[in-house]
C-alpha cells in the first residue's frame, strides 16, 4: 500500500469512528432533549418524592397515581422563566376539555425551600391555576425530588442574604398515570404542544 492510500484508509477509519461517536452522542442527548419525542421507559427521569403542599399537608407522588402529572421545578422569586413556564402549563390545561383536564395534575416543586414556605406557595400558586399543587419541603426532600427528575439547580450567591437568584433548568415533565416519565418540554414549548401530548397520553386509557 502506498503511503497516500494508507493515509486515506486511516482517515476513513477515523471518520467512521467520529461519525459513530456523534451518532451515539446524539442518541444519548435525544433522551433528554426538550420535546424529544422518544417515549421514556420511566427509569431515567422521575421517581418517588415526599413533600409538603401549600396547605401544609404531606404529599407523595403516589397520591397522584391514575392521573397524569405535569411537573415543573422552579421558585417563586424567579423573575421570568418560572412564571412563563407555569403560565404555559396552565394554558395547556385550559385547552383541554374539562373532563380531560381533571385527569391531569399540574405540580410546581420549589427548588428554593428556604424562601418558598407553604405559606409563600399558597399565595403564589393561585396566580397561575386554581388546581396547581405547589410543593416544598426540607432541603433534603427537595434535593431528593429534584435528583429523581435529574433537575439541576444552584443558588447564585450575590452577597445578599435573602435577595438571590437560583440557577435551574426549566423543563415541564409529563408523567403517565403510573407515575412514569413520558416526555418533557423546554421553555419554548407552546400550550398547544403540551395539550396535544396530554391528549395523546390520555387517549391511551
Ligand atoms: Ni425560574
XYZ file of C-alpha atoms and ligand atoms in Angstrom:
206
model
C 0.000 0.000 0.000
C 1.340 3.374 -0.930
C 1.616 5.945 1.789
C -1.209 8.002 0.258
C -3.599 5.058 0.305
C -2.595 4.149 3.841
C -3.324 7.686 4.927
C -6.665 7.625 3.150
C -7.768 4.346 4.710
C -6.798 5.635 8.134
C -8.812 8.750 7.539
C -11.798 6.596 6.590
C -11.476 4.656 9.856
C -11.105 7.827 11.911
C -14.040 9.328 10.059
C -16.192 6.295 10.793
C -15.256 6.375 14.469
C -16.054 10.060 14.638
C -19.455 9.568 12.981
C -20.251 6.713 15.380
C -19.289 8.874 18.352
C -21.502 11.720 17.130
C -24.453 9.400 16.495
C -24.050 7.849 19.945
C -23.831 11.292 21.488
C -26.937 12.469 19.695
C -28.845 9.352 20.687
C -27.931 9.998 24.318
C -28.886 13.636 24.073
C -32.242 12.846 22.444
C -33.288 11.130 25.646
C -33.186 14.481 27.385
C -33.676 16.900 24.509
C -36.589 19.291 25.049
C -39.672 17.875 23.423
C -37.638 14.917 22.186
C -40.466 12.700 21.098
C -38.967 9.491 22.400
C -41.157 7.734 24.914
C -39.357 7.212 28.175
C -39.114 3.908 29.940
C -39.633 5.529 33.282
C -36.210 4.552 34.501
C -34.319 7.719 33.574
C -36.450 10.535 34.909
C -38.876 10.670 37.785
C -39.369 8.653 40.911
C -40.741 8.802 44.405
C -40.894 12.058 46.337
C -42.397 13.146 49.636
C -43.022 16.868 50.038
C -45.397 19.351 51.660
C -48.128 21.184 49.734
C -49.292 24.790 50.064
C -51.829 23.728 52.721
C -49.048 22.214 54.800
C -50.136 18.625 54.049
C -47.593 15.906 53.338
C -47.882 14.748 49.728
C -46.145 11.951 47.858
C -46.004 11.037 44.177
C -48.260 8.055 44.932
C -51.134 10.434 45.739
C -51.374 11.239 42.013
C -51.489 7.721 40.569
C -54.228 7.265 37.999
C -53.842 10.839 36.821
C -51.182 12.421 34.643
C -48.706 14.734 36.313
C -47.267 17.859 34.737
C -44.260 18.573 36.940
C -42.248 21.792 36.938
C -39.332 22.677 39.205
C -38.689 26.344 39.901
C -39.024 29.026 42.564
C -41.472 31.792 43.311
C -38.871 34.573 43.326
C -37.887 33.707 39.732
C -38.282 36.881 37.683
C -39.014 35.379 34.290
C -38.711 31.752 33.217
C -40.717 30.132 36.020
C -43.786 32.369 35.703
C -43.734 31.915 31.931
C -43.479 28.138 32.173
C -46.222 27.889 34.790
C -48.477 30.097 32.672
C -47.840 27.851 29.660
C -48.666 24.784 31.746
C -51.925 26.367 32.937
C -52.885 27.394 29.403
C -52.282 23.830 28.188
C -54.733 22.562 30.811
C -57.300 25.152 29.785
C -57.065 23.940 26.177
C -58.318 20.510 27.246
C -61.940 19.588 27.650
C -62.837 19.984 31.376
C -63.219 16.219 31.918
C -59.784 15.589 30.384
C -58.174 18.432 32.324
C -59.466 16.875 35.558
C -57.302 13.842 34.818
C -54.138 15.972 34.859
C -52.470 17.353 37.999
C -50.281 20.421 37.495
C -47.448 20.359 40.036
C -44.919 23.046 40.923
C -41.972 21.907 43.057
C -39.791 24.618 44.516
C -36.026 24.292 44.365
C -35.776 27.168 46.882
C -37.403 25.745 50.034
C -35.646 28.255 52.278
C -37.787 31.108 50.939
C -40.655 29.113 49.413
C -42.541 28.098 52.533
C -46.011 26.543 52.280
C -47.420 29.983 53.081
C -45.413 31.610 50.287
C -46.591 28.920 47.842
C -50.216 29.379 48.940
C -50.068 32.971 47.751
C -48.247 32.108 44.515
C -49.954 29.014 43.071
C -53.438 30.525 42.519
C -51.896 33.228 40.321
C -51.443 30.523 37.689
C -54.100 27.851 38.092
C -56.713 27.074 40.755
C -55.645 23.417 40.819
C -51.873 23.987 40.787
C -50.318 21.832 43.515
C -47.288 23.689 44.886
C -44.776 21.649 46.843
C -41.939 22.454 49.201
C -40.191 20.562 51.981
C -36.901 20.257 53.762
C -33.760 20.954 51.760
C -33.101 17.203 51.763
C -36.618 16.380 50.492
C -36.364 18.940 47.694
C -32.890 17.739 46.760
C -34.192 14.168 46.567
C -37.162 15.120 44.362
C -35.045 17.229 42.013
C -32.461 14.448 41.859
C -35.100 11.928 40.817
C -36.085 14.196 37.925
C -32.455 14.986 37.065
C -33.147 18.658 37.624
C -30.056 20.777 38.178
C -30.298 23.806 40.446
C -27.930 26.038 42.405
C -28.122 29.208 44.410
C -26.480 32.161 42.668
C -24.839 33.943 45.559
C -24.719 37.665 45.038
C -23.903 38.628 48.580
C -27.419 39.483 49.729
C -28.764 37.032 52.300
C -32.375 36.935 51.091
C -32.030 38.505 47.682
C -30.559 35.827 45.486
C -31.374 34.112 42.219
C -31.490 30.385 41.591
C -29.880 28.880 38.556
C -32.002 25.997 37.302
C -33.064 24.068 34.228
C -36.602 24.715 33.041
C -38.498 21.638 31.881
C -42.130 20.632 32.169
C -42.253 16.862 32.731
C -45.230 14.820 31.619
C -45.650 11.701 33.737
C -48.140 8.930 32.935
C -50.928 7.602 35.184
C -48.472 5.015 36.530
C -46.067 7.780 37.521
C -43.518 7.036 34.812
C -41.846 9.546 32.547
C -43.449 10.150 29.150
C -41.931 13.325 27.773
C -40.729 16.727 28.715
C -40.932 20.216 27.258
C -38.411 23.039 27.173
C -39.074 26.711 27.813
C -40.134 27.353 24.209
C -42.891 24.718 24.164
C -46.347 26.123 23.414
C -49.558 25.361 25.342
C -50.853 23.659 22.171
C -47.863 21.272 22.068
C -48.301 20.313 25.706
C -52.077 19.942 25.345
C -51.537 17.705 22.297
C -49.167 15.458 24.249
C -51.608 15.288 27.159
C -54.430 14.240 24.815
C -52.203 11.508 23.350
C -51.355 10.013 26.735
C -54.959 10.390 27.972
C -56.174 8.546 24.874
C -54.108 5.508 25.892
C -56.747 4.898 28.548
Ni -37.004 30.151 37.185
